Amino acid sequence: MATVSFDKATRIYPGSEKPAVDALDIEIEDGEFLVLVGPSGCGKSTSLRMLAGLEDVNAGAIRIGDRDVTHLPPKDRDIAMVFQNYALYPHMTVADNMGFALKIAGVPKAEIKQKVEDAAKILDLTDYLGRKPKALSGGQRQRVAMGRAIVREPQVFLMDEPLSNLDAKLRVSTRTQIASLQRRLGITTVYVTHDQVEAMTMGDRVAVLKDGLLQQVDTPRNMYDRPANLFVAGFIGSPAMNLVEVPITDGGVKFGNSVVPVDRDALSAATDKTVTVGVRPEHFDVAGSESEQGLAVTVNVVEELGADAYVYGTAKVGSDDSKDLVVRVSGRDVPEKGSTLHIVPRSGETHVFSTSTGERLSD
Ligand SMILES: Nc1ncnc2c1ncn2[C@@H]1O[C@H](COP(=O)(O)OP(=O)(O)OP(=O)(O)O)[C@@H](O)[C@H]1O
Ligand SMILES: [Mg+2]
């Protein structure tokens, strides 16, 4: 087992000016499950491939434990990788698929058998060891791919969207299995996904990337409660945080007819006449249509989920800009389409960002 550090690691693909990964700096603890997340093309796979040794590092360094592995070939790094397309060998049994890397490495037959059986037990594949991959379900094949990595007992697991071939329901159950398996084995893991829900539910910590640049690395809770900038605020959470540009006034910001008190320091740090206030859908207090308080929202669509409901509406913010907003309400008290809600952000639950730089201003 080992720590992993990206030390200002940079990858510039030949023929490109802009780094695909730009001075990535992350310290991953021994045994930690770290998730890299971000939109398509942000540099997740490139980061993982740099760590695996499948991609050159043009500046900076990568360390596993106290070894500098920046220029080591993949086979000397003591890692095992599970890809999205974990192509199993179709003509081999599950047992042979799982033991293949060990066989190539010249491990004695009896030892391979033992390791494969141990891994199969952990993965609940004991009854399938004699089968060919085509006689397995998608979830079972995915577990065989995990098994191939586990038998090698690496210092670090790398996984690049390993669940994206599975249907939605299987993906949810398999992600819990992977997370609990990783905790049991205690092997440092770097896991790539573009799905923020997957990231938030699986990771000890989550690293958000955008355009090759690390935006924030934090626990899921902190990421949700204190996003570092507008990008993370909008990316983490579903439905997304409402982000509204509002004028600064005495004692706070103007939110429709209400003045919402916000962190004084945040406002004094603002260099613009406005700030962007973020409010999660579950952090509004809703007043009836007779109320004059807060911001008037016209209800366009209501999505009922049983326990609660999401109201998708439009509000006039500022002079004439119309803004789409999402508000969570109780499932017992759902407004009619076309009606008006008056909403006020709950105190202490607002996030303040600089409109021009996007940086978080409130604490
Ligand atoms: N071999 C390559 N040569 C040149 N450019 C590349 C190469 N591989 C990736 N890129 C570029 O580098 C950037 C990062 O790509 P990367 O594959 O790391 O993204 P990603 O975050 O894994 O995206 P996705 O979620 O779509 O898998 C993209 O702009 C991509 O076009
Ligand atoms: Mg990728």
PDB file of C-alpha atoms in Angstrom, residues 6 18 49 54 107 117 141 156 168-169 201 288 306 312 320:
ATOM      1  CA  PHE A   6       0.802  14.333  -8.389  1.00  0.00           C
ATOM      2  CA  LYS A  18      -2.585  23.994 -24.217  1.00  0.00           C
ATOM      3  CA  ARG A  49      -2.768   7.440 -17.656  1.00  0.00           C
ATOM      4  CA  LEU A  54       0.820   5.187 -20.274  1.00  0.00           C
ATOM      5  CA  VAL A 107       3.865 -17.138 -10.961  1.00  0.00           C
ATOM      6  CA  GLU A 117      -9.954 -18.498  -5.665  1.00  0.00           C
ATOM      7  CA  ARG A 141     -18.114  -9.470 -16.200  1.00  0.00           C
ATOM      8  CA  VAL A 156      -2.582   1.250  -6.277  1.00  0.00           C
ATOM      9  CA  ALA A 168     -28.400   2.403 -14.489  1.00  0.00           C
ATOM     10  CA  LYS A 169     -29.646   0.011 -11.806  1.00  0.00           C
ATOM     11  CA  THR A 201     -21.162   8.603  -3.150  1.00  0.00           C
ATOM     12  CA  GLY A 288     -47.710  31.818  -0.223  1.00  0.00           C
ATOM     13  CA  GLY A 306     -43.074  11.438  -3.671  1.00  0.00           C
ATOM     14  CA  TYR A 312     -38.920  24.577 -12.074  1.00  0.00           C
ATOM     15  CA  ASP A 320     -35.553  42.737 -16.947  1.00  0.00           C
TER      16      ASP A 320
END
